[in-house]
Tab-separated table of N, CA and C in Angstrom:
chain	number	residue	atom	x	y	z
A	160	MET	N	97.722	81.962	133.616
A	160	MET	CA	98.793	82.238	132.683
A	160	MET	C	98.229	82.886	131.439
A	161	THR	N	99.011	83.698	130.790
A	161	THR	CA	98.737	84.133	129.424
A	161	THR	C	98.018	85.463	129.296
A	162	VAL	N	98.310	86.095	128.201
A	162	VAL	CA	97.491	87.167	127.653
A	162	VAL	C	97.497	86.996	126.144
A	163	ILE	N	96.309	86.952	125.579
A	163	ILE	CA	96.114	86.927	124.134
A	163	ILE	C	95.144	88.054	123.840
A	164	ILE	N	95.479	88.887	122.863
A	164	ILE	CA	94.595	89.988	122.491
A	164	ILE	C	94.470	90.021	120.977
A	165	GLY	N	93.261	90.264	120.504
A	165	GLY	CA	93.015	90.326	119.072
A	165	GLY	C	92.125	91.494	118.734
A	166	MET	N	92.237	91.950	117.487
A	166	MET	CA	91.367	93.032	117.032
A	166	MET	C	91.188	92.957	115.523
A	167	VAL	N	90.075	93.519	115.094
A	167	VAL	CA	89.786	93.659	113.676
A	167	VAL	C	90.103	95.097	113.300
A	168	TYR	N	90.848	95.263	112.224
A	168	TYR	CA	91.150	96.603	111.714
A	168	TYR	C	91.201	96.505	110.202
A	169	GLY	N	90.380	97.303	109.539
A	169	GLY	CA	90.266	97.166	108.090
A	169	GLY	C	89.642	95.818	107.783
A	170	ASN	N	90.236	95.106	106.883
A	170	ASN	CA	89.736	93.773	106.522
A	170	ASN	C	90.592	92.659	107.086
A	171	LYS	N	91.346	92.958	108.144
A	171	LYS	CA	92.239	91.956	108.710
A	171	LYS	C	91.976	91.769	110.199
A	172	VAL	N	92.381	90.600	110.680
A	172	VAL	CA	92.358	90.321	112.111
A	172	VAL	C	93.812	90.224	112.569
A	173	TYR	N	94.108	90.919	113.649
A	173	TYR	CA	95.446	90.945	114.233
A	173	TYR	C	95.373	90.309	115.616
A	174	MET	N	96.449	89.633	115.998
A	174	MET	CA	96.476	88.990	117.302
A	174	MET	C	97.902	89.015	117.850
A	175	ALA	N	98.007	89.107	119.176
A	175	ALA	CA	99.308	89.058	119.839
A	175	ALA	C	99.149	88.326	121.162
A	176	GLY	N	100.239	87.734	121.625
A	176	GLY	CA	100.216	87.035	122.902
A	176	GLY	C	101.608	86.865	123.467
A	177	ASP	N	101.664	86.575	124.738
A	177	ASP	CA	102.951	86.367	125.404
A	177	ASP	C	103.430	84.929	125.184
A	178	SER	N	104.573	84.601	125.774
A	178	SER	CA	105.152	83.261	125.558
A	178	SER	C	105.433	82.526	126.869
A	179	LEU	N	104.812	82.966	127.941
A	179	LEU	CA	105.102	82.376	129.242
A	179	LEU	C	104.166	81.215	129.550
A	180	GLY	N	104.727	80.150	130.076
A	180	GLY	CA	103.959	79.047	130.624
A	180	GLY	C	104.072	79.106	132.136
A	181	VAL	N	102.940	79.034	132.837
A	181	VAL	CA	102.939	79.173	134.294
A	181	VAL	C	102.169	78.015	134.909
A	182	SER	N	102.735	77.468	135.984
A	182	SER	CA	102.058	76.447	136.772
A	182	SER	C	102.395	76.707	138.229
A	183	SER	N	101.402	77.092	138.998
A	183	SER	CA	101.597	77.448	140.395
A	183	SER	C	102.617	78.572	140.489
A	184	TYR	N	103.749	78.349	141.165
A	184	TYR	CA	104.780	79.379	141.269
A	184	TYR	C	105.906	79.188	140.258
A	185	ASP	N	105.751	78.228	139.362
A	185	ASP	CA	106.782	77.945	138.378
A	185	ASP	C	106.422	78.585	137.050
A	186	LYS	N	107.440	79.058	136.336
A	186	LYS	CA	107.217	79.637	135.019
A	186	LYS	C	108.336	79.232	134.085
A	187	VAL	N	108.018	79.184	132.785
A	187	VAL	CA	109.006	78.885	131.762
A	187	VAL	C	108.604	79.631	130.492
A	188	GLU	N	109.586	80.256	129.842
A	188	GLU	CA	109.322	80.875	128.550
A	188	GLU	C	109.320	79.779	127.496
A	189	ARG	N	108.352	79.858	126.590
A	189	ARG	CA	108.174	78.813	125.596
A	189	ARG	C	108.479	79.338	124.199
A	190	ASP	N	109.015	78.452	123.357
A	190	ASP	CA	109.255	78.787	121.957
A	190	ASP	C	108.087	78.389	121.064
A	191	ASP	N	107.159	77.588	121.570
A	191	ASP	CA	105.983	77.220	120.789
A	191	ASP	C	104.921	78.297	121.003
A	192	PRO	N	104.492	78.947	119.917
A	192	PRO	CA	103.639	80.135	120.035
A	192	PRO	C	102.209	79.826	120.472
A	193	LYS	N	101.633	80.798	121.180
A	193	LYS	CA	100.225	80.734	121.569
A	193	LYS	C	99.334	81.395	120.517
A	194	VAL	N	99.943	82.008	119.508
A	194	VAL	CA	99.226	82.649	118.399
A	194	VAL	C	99.775	82.061	117.104
A	195	PHE	N	98.880	81.533	116.251
A	195	PHE	CA	99.332	80.865	115.027
A	195	PHE	C	98.213	80.845	113.997
A	196	LYS	N	98.589	80.500	112.780
A	196	LYS	CA	97.621	80.332	111.692
A	196	LYS	C	97.377	78.842	111.466
A	197	ASN	N	96.139	78.516	111.183
A	197	ASN	CA	95.755	77.169	110.780
A	197	ASN	C	94.800	77.349	109.615
A	198	ASP	N	95.272	77.065	108.408
A	198	ASP	CA	94.486	77.240	107.192
A	198	ASP	C	94.058	78.702	107.085
A	199	LYS	N	92.768	78.983	107.026
A	199	LYS	CA	92.256	80.356	106.885
A	199	LYS	C	91.945	80.997	108.236
A	200	PHE	N	92.453	80.415	109.304
A	200	PHE	CA	92.128	80.861	110.658
A	200	PHE	C	93.366	81.361	111.389
A	201	LEU	N	93.150	82.376	112.194
A	201	LEU	CA	94.166	82.869	113.117
A	201	LEU	C	93.675	82.492	114.508
A	202	ILE	N	94.498	81.792	115.277
A	202	ILE	CA	94.073	81.281	116.582
A	202	ILE	C	95.072	81.713	117.650
A	203	GLY	N	94.549	82.178	118.778
A	203	GLY	CA	95.357	82.495	119.951
A	203	GLY	C	94.697	81.845	121.155
A	204	PHE	N	95.473	81.099	121.952
A	204	PHE	CA	94.860	80.306	123.017
A	204	PHE	C	95.444	80.612	124.388
A	205	THR	N	94.656	80.269	125.383
A	205	THR	CA	95.081	80.212	126.777
A	205	THR	C	94.601	78.866	127.320
A	206	THR	N	94.668	78.651	128.584
A	206	THR	CA	94.195	77.439	129.257
A	206	THR	C	95.235	76.326	129.274
A	207	SER	N	95.642	75.818	128.077
A	207	SER	CA	96.537	74.669	128.039
A	207	SER	C	97.360	74.655	126.758
A	208	PHE	N	98.670	74.440	126.903
A	208	PHE	CA	99.492	74.293	125.708
A	208	PHE	C	99.071	73.063	124.916
A	209	ARG	N	98.614	72.015	125.590
A	209	ARG	CA	98.165	70.817	124.875
A	209	ARG	C	96.981	71.150	123.977
A	210	MET	N	96.028	71.918	124.495
A	210	MET	CA	94.893	72.311	123.676
A	210	MET	C	95.375	73.092	122.457
A	211	GLY	N	96.277	74.042	122.672
A	211	GLY	CA	96.800	74.842	121.569
A	211	GLY	C	97.517	73.999	120.532
A	212	GLN	N	98.286	73.019	120.977
A	212	GLN	CA	99.001	72.143	120.056
A	212	GLN	C	98.029	71.321	119.211
A	213	LEU	N	96.959	70.859	119.831
A	213	LEU	CA	95.946	70.117	119.075
A	213	LEU	C	95.267	71.016	118.047
A	214	LEU	N	94.960	72.264	118.436
A	214	LEU	CA	94.334	73.200	117.495
A	214	LEU	C	95.282	73.561	116.355
A	215	GLN	N	96.564	73.607	116.640
A	215	GLN	CA	97.529	73.979	115.610
A	215	GLN	C	97.850	72.830	114.662
A	216	TYR	N	98.036	71.627	115.190
A	216	TYR	CA	98.558	70.539	114.370
A	216	TYR	C	97.563	69.431	114.014
A	217	LYS	N	96.561	69.191	114.831
A	217	LYS	CA	95.627	68.085	114.548
A	217	LYS	C	94.274	68.567	114.037
A	218	PHE	N	93.910	69.781	114.367
A	218	PHE	CA	92.608	70.314	113.969
A	218	PHE	C	92.601	70.642	112.482
A	219	LYS	N	91.662	70.073	111.775
A	219	LYS	CA	91.466	70.363	110.354
A	219	LYS	C	90.112	71.061	110.210
A	220	PRO	N	90.123	72.379	110.011
A	220	PRO	CA	88.851	73.100	109.925
A	220	PRO	C	87.978	72.570	108.797
A	221	PRO	N	86.699	72.331	109.084
A	221	PRO	CA	85.798	71.849	108.035
A	221	PRO	C	85.464	72.971	107.050
A	222	LYS	N	85.028	72.584	105.887
A	222	LYS	CA	84.623	73.573	104.884
A	222	LYS	C	83.278	74.180	105.279
A	223	GLN	N	83.140	75.454	105.000
A	223	GLN	CA	81.883	76.151	105.266
A	223	GLN	C	80.898	75.827	104.151
A	224	LYS	N	79.659	75.544	104.524
A	224	LYS	CA	78.628	75.208	103.551
A	224	LYS	C	78.199	76.459	102.778
A	225	PRO	N	77.820	76.282	101.521
A	225	PRO	CA	77.312	77.433	100.761
A	225	PRO	C	76.080	78.028	101.465
A	226	LYS	N	75.987	79.312	101.431
A	226	LYS	CA	74.869	80.069	102.019
A	226	LYS	C	74.805	79.997	103.540
A	227	GLN	N	75.781	79.383	104.177
A	227	GLN	CA	75.838	79.318	105.638
A	227	GLN	C	76.521	80.601	106.133
A	228	SER	N	75.910	81.290	107.084
A	228	SER	CA	76.540	82.501	107.610
A	228	SER	C	77.820	82.122	108.355
A	229	ASP	N	78.728	83.076	108.449
A	229	ASP	CA	79.979	82.812	109.149
A	229	ASP	C	79.735	82.449	110.610
A	230	HIS	N	78.811	83.157	111.256
A	230	HIS	CA	78.526	82.876	112.664
A	230	HIS	C	77.926	81.485	112.833
A	231	GLU	N	76.976	81.120	111.983
A	231	GLU	CA	76.390	79.779	112.058
A	231	GLU	C	77.479	78.723	111.861
A	232	TYR	N	78.353	78.928	110.899
A	232	TYR	CA	79.447	78.002	110.654
A	232	TYR	C	80.329	77.862	111.894
A	233	MET	N	80.695	78.979	112.512
A	233	MET	CA	81.557	78.934	113.694
A	233	MET	C	80.875	78.197	114.848
A	234	VAL	N	79.594	78.472	115.069
A	234	VAL	CA	78.849	77.884	116.188
A	234	VAL	C	78.594	76.391	115.983
A	235	THR	N	78.444	75.971	114.752
A	235	THR	CA	78.080	74.573	114.488
A	235	THR	C	79.282	73.762	113.989
A	236	ASP	N	79.556	73.823	112.713
A	236	ASP	CA	80.563	72.954	112.103
A	236	ASP	C	81.962	73.156	112.695
A	237	PHE	N	82.382	74.402	112.858
A	237	PHE	CA	83.714	74.687	113.396
A	237	PHE	C	83.838	74.142	114.819
A	238	ILE	N	82.907	74.498	115.688
A	238	ILE	CA	82.977	74.058	117.090
A	238	ILE	C	82.816	72.545	117.203
A	239	ASP	N	81.955	71.948	116.398
A	239	ASP	CA	81.826	70.484	116.431
A	239	ASP	C	83.163	69.819	116.109
A	240	ALA	N	83.897	70.354	115.133
A	240	ALA	CA	85.200	69.787	114.763
A	240	ALA	C	86.238	70.022	115.863
A	241	VAL	N	86.186	71.192	116.515
A	241	VAL	CA	87.093	71.467	117.639
A	241	VAL	C	86.828	70.484	118.770
A	242	ARG	N	85.569	70.335	119.144
A	242	ARG	CA	85.216	69.411	120.228
A	242	ARG	C	85.702	67.998	119.918
A	243	LYS	N	85.515	67.571	118.684
A	243	LYS	CA	85.914	66.218	118.304
A	243	LYS	C	87.425	66.024	118.435
A	244	VAL	N	88.219	66.964	117.914
A	244	VAL	CA	89.676	66.788	117.985
A	244	VAL	C	90.162	66.845	119.428
A	245	LEU	N	89.577	67.696	120.250
A	245	LEU	CA	89.990	67.762	121.656
A	245	LEU	C	89.617	66.476	122.394
A	246	ASN	N	88.383	66.019	122.212
A	246	ASN	CA	87.932	64.798	122.891
A	246	ASN	C	88.681	63.555	122.394
A	247	ASP	N	88.895	63.461	121.085
A	247	ASP	CA	89.596	62.300	120.519
A	247	ASP	C	91.046	62.210	120.984
A	248	ASN	N	91.596	63.323	121.445
A	248	ASN	CA	92.996	63.351	121.846
A	248	ASN	C	93.175	63.569	123.348
A	249	GLY	N	92.127	63.238	124.110
A	249	GLY	CA	92.233	63.222	125.557
A	249	GLY	C	92.249	64.561	126.247
A	250	TYR	N	91.815	65.625	125.551
A	250	TYR	CA	91.852	66.927	126.204
A	250	TYR	C	90.506	67.354	126.783
A	251	GLY	N	89.429	67.210	126.054
A	251	GLY	CA	88.117	67.672	126.522
A	251	GLY	C	87.694	66.973	127.800
A	252	GLU	N	86.880	67.666	128.585
A	252	GLU	CA	86.374	67.097	129.840
A	252	GLU	C	84.853	67.068	129.811
A	253	LYS	N	84.282	66.121	130.539
A	253	LYS	CA	82.830	66.036	130.652
A	253	LYS	C	82.483	65.818	132.111
A	254	ASP	N	81.626	66.698	132.647
A	254	ASP	CA	81.202	66.600	134.027
A	254	ASP	C	79.709	66.900	134.097
A	255	LYS	N	78.933	65.963	134.621
A	255	LYS	CA	77.478	66.133	134.724
A	255	LYS	C	76.871	66.495	133.371
A	256	ASN	N	77.280	65.787	132.353
A	256	ASN	CA	76.793	65.949	130.984
A	256	ASN	C	77.163	67.274	130.333
A	257	GLN	N	78.046	68.048	130.952
A	257	GLN	CA	78.504	69.279	130.323
A	257	GLN	C	79.948	69.102	129.882
A	258	GLU	N	80.172	69.383	128.622
A	258	GLU	CA	81.497	69.248	128.037
A	258	GLU	C	82.220	70.586	128.123
A	259	THR	N	83.500	70.553	128.486
A	259	THR	CA	84.295	71.783	128.537
A	259	THR	C	85.638	71.568	127.860
A	260	GLY	N	86.177	72.658	127.363
A	260	GLY	CA	87.484	72.639	126.715
A	260	GLY	C	88.320	73.757	127.291
A	261	GLY	N	88.742	74.671	126.453
A	261	GLY	CA	89.546	75.800	126.892
A	261	GLY	C	89.069	77.065	126.218
A	262	GLN	N	89.833	78.121	126.399
A	262	GLN	CA	89.449	79.419	125.865
A	262	GLN	C	90.443	79.848	124.791
A	263	PHE	N	89.902	80.365	123.679
A	263	PHE	CA	90.766	80.846	122.608
A	263	PHE	C	90.046	81.866	121.737
A	264	LEU	N	90.838	82.677	121.037
A	264	LEU	CA	90.323	83.640	120.076
A	264	LEU	C	90.552	83.087	118.680
A	265	VAL	N	89.636	83.409	117.763
A	265	VAL	CA	89.751	82.967	116.382
A	265	VAL	C	89.491	84.146	115.457
A	266	GLY	N	90.388	84.356	114.514
A	266	GLY	CA	90.164	85.305	113.437
A	266	GLY	C	89.775	84.536	112.192
A	267	TYR	N	88.650	84.925	111.595
A	267	TYR	CA	88.168	84.242	110.396
A	267	TYR	C	87.389	85.231	109.545
A	268	LYS	N	87.769	85.355	108.282
A	268	LYS	CA	87.083	86.228	107.333
A	268	LYS	C	86.854	87.631	107.898
A	269	SER	N	87.856	88.270	108.347
A	269	SER	CA	87.796	89.654	108.846
A	269	SER	C	86.908	89.812	110.076
A	270	ALA	N	86.732	88.759	110.844
A	270	ALA	CA	85.943	88.836	112.081
A	270	ALA	C	86.724	88.154	113.207
A	271	LEU	N	86.460	88.610	114.420
A	271	LEU	CA	87.091	88.054	115.608
A	271	LEU	C	86.036	87.336	116.438
A	272	TYR	N	86.350	86.116	116.854
A	272	TYR	CA	85.444	85.309	117.667
A	272	TYR	C	86.151	84.926	118.957
A	273	GLN	N	85.391	84.935	120.052
A	273	GLN	CA	85.925	84.503	121.343
A	273	GLN	C	85.227	83.206	121.726
A	274	ILE	N	86.023	82.136	121.848
A	274	ILE	CA	85.492	80.826	122.202
A	274	ILE	C	85.778	80.607	123.683
A	275	ASP	N	84.728	80.365	124.456
A	275	ASP	CA	84.889	80.137	125.887
A	275	ASP	C	84.915	78.646	126.190
A	276	SER	N	85.221	78.309	127.419
A	276	SER	CA	85.437	76.906	127.784
A	276	SER	C	84.194	76.039	127.625
A	277	ASP	N	83.002	76.640	127.558
A	277	ASP	CA	81.784	75.858	127.305
A	277	ASP	C	81.455	75.800	125.809
A	278	TYR	N	82.402	76.254	124.971
A	278	TYR	CA	82.315	76.238	123.520
A	278	TYR	C	81.341	77.250	122.942
A	279	GLN	N	80.900	78.207	123.736
A	279	GLN	CA	80.067	79.259	123.148
A	279	GLN	C	80.944	80.170	122.316
A	280	VAL	N	80.379	80.732	121.265
A	280	VAL	CA	81.104	81.568	120.313
A	280	VAL	C	80.610	82.998	120.431
A	281	GLY	N	81.467	83.881	120.935
A	281	GLY	CA	81.098	85.283	121.083
A	281	GLY	C	81.712	86.136	119.994
A	282	ILE	N	81.015	87.215	119.656
A	282	ILE	CA	81.517	88.205	118.701
A	282	ILE	C	81.586	89.532	119.449
A	283	PRO	N	82.796	90.031	119.729
A	283	PRO	CA	82.900	91.280	120.494
A	283	PRO	C	82.427	92.488	119.684
A	284	THR	N	81.512	93.245	120.252
A	284	THR	CA	80.980	94.439	119.607
A	284	THR	C	82.081	95.456	119.309
A	285	ASP	N	83.037	95.585	120.215
A	285	ASP	CA	84.111	96.560	120.049
A	285	ASP	C	85.127	96.177	118.982
A	286	GLN	N	85.030	94.978	118.424
A	286	GLN	CA	85.969	94.475	117.424
A	286	GLN	C	87.345	94.170	118.007
A	287	TYR	N	87.421	94.024	119.326
A	287	TYR	CA	88.645	93.561	119.970
A	287	TYR	C	88.275	92.813	121.234
A	288	ALA	N	89.164	91.887	121.622
A	288	ALA	CA	88.920	91.064	122.810
A	288	ALA	C	90.252	90.556	123.325
A	289	ALA	N	90.266	90.184	124.590
A	289	ALA	CA	91.463	89.610	125.200
A	289	ALA	C	91.052	88.479	126.130
A	290	ILE	N	91.950	87.506	126.293
A	290	ILE	CA	91.720	86.369	127.178
A	290	ILE	C	92.983	86.108	127.991
A	291	GLY	N	92.830	85.338	129.044
A	291	GLY	CA	93.955	84.998	129.903
A	291	GLY	C	93.995	85.883	131.131
A	292	CYS	N	94.930	85.584	132.033
A	292	CYS	CA	94.997	86.323	133.301
A	292	CYS	C	95.400	87.780	133.116
A	293	GLY	N	96.008	88.127	131.982
A	293	GLY	CA	96.381	89.518	131.719
A	293	GLY	C	95.387	90.261	130.849
A	294	ALA	N	94.232	89.647	130.594
A	294	ALA	CA	93.257	90.228	129.667
A	294	ALA	C	92.795	91.628	130.074
A	295	ALA	N	92.468	91.824	131.346
A	295	ALA	CA	91.940	93.132	131.776
A	295	ALA	C	92.961	94.240	131.566
A	296	TYR	N	94.235	93.957	131.820
A	296	TYR	CA	95.274	94.972	131.612
A	296	TYR	C	95.408	95.302	130.123
A	297	ALA	N	95.472	94.264	129.297
A	297	ALA	CA	95.672	94.466	127.859
A	297	ALA	C	94.489	95.174	127.221
A	298	ILE	N	93.283	94.743	127.557
A	298	ILE	CA	92.099	95.331	126.929
A	298	ILE	C	91.893	96.762	127.401
A	299	GLY	N	92.218	97.025	128.670
A	299	GLY	CA	92.117	98.394	129.178
A	299	GLY	C	93.097	99.321	128.492
A	300	ALA	N	94.316	98.856	128.318
A	300	ALA	CA	95.322	99.667	127.627
A	300	ALA	C	94.899	99.924	126.179
A	301	LEU	N	94.469	98.881	125.484
A	301	LEU	CA	94.065	99.030	124.087
A	301	LEU	C	92.878	99.976	123.966
A	302	HIS	N	91.898	99.817	124.837
A	302	HIS	CA	90.716	100.682	124.792
A	302	HIS	C	91.106	102.155	124.955
A	303	GLY	N	91.983	102.436	125.895
A	303	GLY	CA	92.422	103.812	126.103
A	303	GLY	C	93.129	104.386	124.890
A	304	TRP	N	93.996	103.604	124.267
A	304	TRP	CA	94.710	104.092	123.088
A	304	TRP	C	93.762	104.292	121.919
A	305	LEU	N	92.828	103.355	121.719
A	305	LEU	CA	91.912	103.470	120.584
A	305	LEU	C	90.948	104.637	120.761
A	306	LYS	N	90.556	104.901	121.986
A	306	LYS	CA	89.621	105.999	122.264
A	306	LYS	C	90.200	107.343	121.835
A	307	ASP	N	91.502	107.497	121.992
A	307	ASP	CA	92.157	108.760	121.676
A	307	ASP	C	92.717	108.808	120.256
A	308	ASN	N	92.571	107.740	119.493
A	308	ASN	CA	93.129	107.684	118.147
A	308	ASN	C	92.072	108.085	117.137
A	309	ASP	N	92.419	109.016	116.262
A	309	ASP	CA	91.457	109.444	115.250
A	309	ASP	C	91.995	109.286	113.828
A	310	GLY	N	93.063	108.537	113.670
A	310	GLY	CA	93.632	108.373	112.336
A	310	GLY	C	94.128	106.969	112.103
A	311	ASP	N	94.916	106.838	111.064
A	311	ASP	CA	95.508	105.544	110.746
A	311	ASP	C	96.541	105.159	111.795
A	312	PHE	N	96.648	103.880	112.066
A	312	PHE	CA	97.640	103.374	113.007
A	312	PHE	C	97.977	101.942	112.638
A	313	ASP	N	99.040	101.429	113.204
A	313	ASP	CA	99.449	100.048	112.988
A	313	ASP	C	98.906	99.196	114.128
A	314	PRO	N	97.900	98.357	113.880
A	314	PRO	CA	97.315	97.537	114.944
A	314	PRO	C	98.344	96.643	115.640
A	315	SER	N	99.338	96.161	114.907
A	315	SER	CA	100.348	95.293	115.520
A	315	SER	C	101.076	96.002	116.648
A	316	ASN	N	101.390	97.285	116.449
A	316	ASN	CA	102.059	98.055	117.504
A	316	ASN	C	101.170	98.214	118.730
A	317	TYR	N	99.889	98.503	118.519
A	317	TYR	CA	98.957	98.656	119.639
A	317	TYR	C	98.830	97.356	120.429
A	318	LEU	N	98.713	96.239	119.707
A	318	LEU	CA	98.576	94.953	120.391
A	318	LEU	C	99.858	94.591	121.129
A	319	TYR	N	100.992	94.883	120.523
A	319	TYR	CA	102.277	94.641	121.180
A	319	TYR	C	102.339	95.403	122.499
A	320	GLU	N	101.981	96.674	122.469
A	320	GLU	CA	102.009	97.495	123.685
A	320	GLU	C	100.979	97.022	124.706
A	321	ALA	N	99.835	96.528	124.249
A	321	ALA	CA	98.826	95.993	125.169
A	321	ALA	C	99.364	94.766	125.898
A	322	VAL	N	100.067	93.887	125.180
A	322	VAL	CA	100.677	92.714	125.813
A	322	VAL	C	101.778	93.163	126.767
A	323	GLU	N	102.564	94.158	126.378
A	323	GLU	CA	103.601	94.697	127.273
A	323	GLU	C	102.977	95.212	128.574
A	324	THR	N	101.827	95.867	128.478
A	324	THR	CA	101.130	96.362	129.669
A	324	THR	C	100.736	95.199	130.570
A	325	ALA	N	100.172	94.145	129.978
A	325	ALA	CA	99.786	92.965	130.763
A	325	ALA	C	101.012	92.316	131.406
A	326	LYS	N	102.121	92.247	130.672
A	326	LYS	CA	103.356	91.669	131.224
A	326	LYS	C	103.854	92.484	132.419
A	327	HIS	N	103.674	93.792	132.358
A	327	HIS	CA	104.131	94.663	133.437
A	327	HIS	C	103.325	94.458	134.725
A	328	PHE	N	102.004	94.242	134.585
A	328	PHE	CA	101.138	94.203	135.761
A	328	PHE	C	100.738	92.804	136.224
A	329	SER	N	100.768	91.810	135.346
A	329	SER	CA	100.301	90.468	135.705
A	329	SER	C	101.474	89.514	135.893
A	330	ALA	N	101.515	88.829	137.028
A	330	ALA	CA	102.577	87.863	137.303
A	330	ALA	C	102.491	86.640	136.387
A	331	GLY	N	101.351	86.436	135.745
A	331	GLY	CA	101.175	85.276	134.876
A	331	GLY	C	101.480	85.530	133.415
A	332	CYS	N	102.020	86.698	133.089
A	332	CYS	CA	102.324	87.044	131.702
A	332	CYS	C	103.792	87.416	131.582
A	333	GLY	N	104.433	87.028	130.480
A	333	GLY	CA	105.829	87.384	130.304
A	333	GLY	C	106.425	86.780	129.058
A	334	GLY	N	107.716	86.987	128.910
A	334	GLY	CA	108.452	86.425	127.790
A	334	GLY	C	108.276	87.212	126.509
A	335	ASP	N	108.697	86.581	125.419
A	335	ASP	CA	108.583	87.202	124.101
A	335	ASP	C	107.119	87.379	123.718
A	336	ILE	N	106.895	88.238	122.738
A	336	ILE	CA	105.547	88.500	122.252
A	336	ILE	C	105.440	87.961	120.832
A	337	TRP	N	104.432	87.138	120.617
A	337	TRP	CA	104.144	86.594	119.294
A	337	TRP	C	102.988	87.395	118.701
A	338	HIS	N	103.070	87.724	117.426
A	338	HIS	CA	101.936	88.391	116.780
A	338	HIS	C	101.796	87.924	115.342
A	339	GLU	N	100.577	87.884	114.894
A	339	GLU	CA	100.226	87.421	113.544
A	339	GLU	C	99.020	88.219	113.062
A	340	SER	N	98.787	88.170	111.768
A	340	SER	CA	97.558	88.750	111.205
A	340	SER	C	97.107	87.873	110.048
A	341	ILE	N	95.844	88.001	109.740
A	341	ILE	CA	95.278	87.213	108.646
A	341	ILE	C	94.182	88.032	107.956
């Protein structure tokens, strides 16, 4: 289920995602967004609505230490707090001493981070990334449009169209499109 796509443009991070919940052959459009703001963070999730709800309502991002790089903060303090809230609320899993959660994108201080289910923190070189079953469609569409663009554009429109592309081709994507920027 899902397509979430984010990009950095100028000094802002933009994100968009669909609103469909899918389980096996069943689907339902949801009014609770997969893209939202939490304090100084923009978050877009896939994997589980429960995980997203915990990140939106129970997760309290820790303060960044002085002189700590943004990447170090994301890899250590931020992820430690995410793991704690997920585990404390029955979401995180542990198998053979490996802890797993879900996948989500985070916009923070004009940067985009991709958090994978093993809690590794990636920084996309292209300044855009997508997750979910519609990711390949959305990222391919966005890449093609950006390659041919040589001027100013509205990132929200590009992301909206990228999600529309994923909705057209992926059975796991659909419904309204949510978008935010920070």
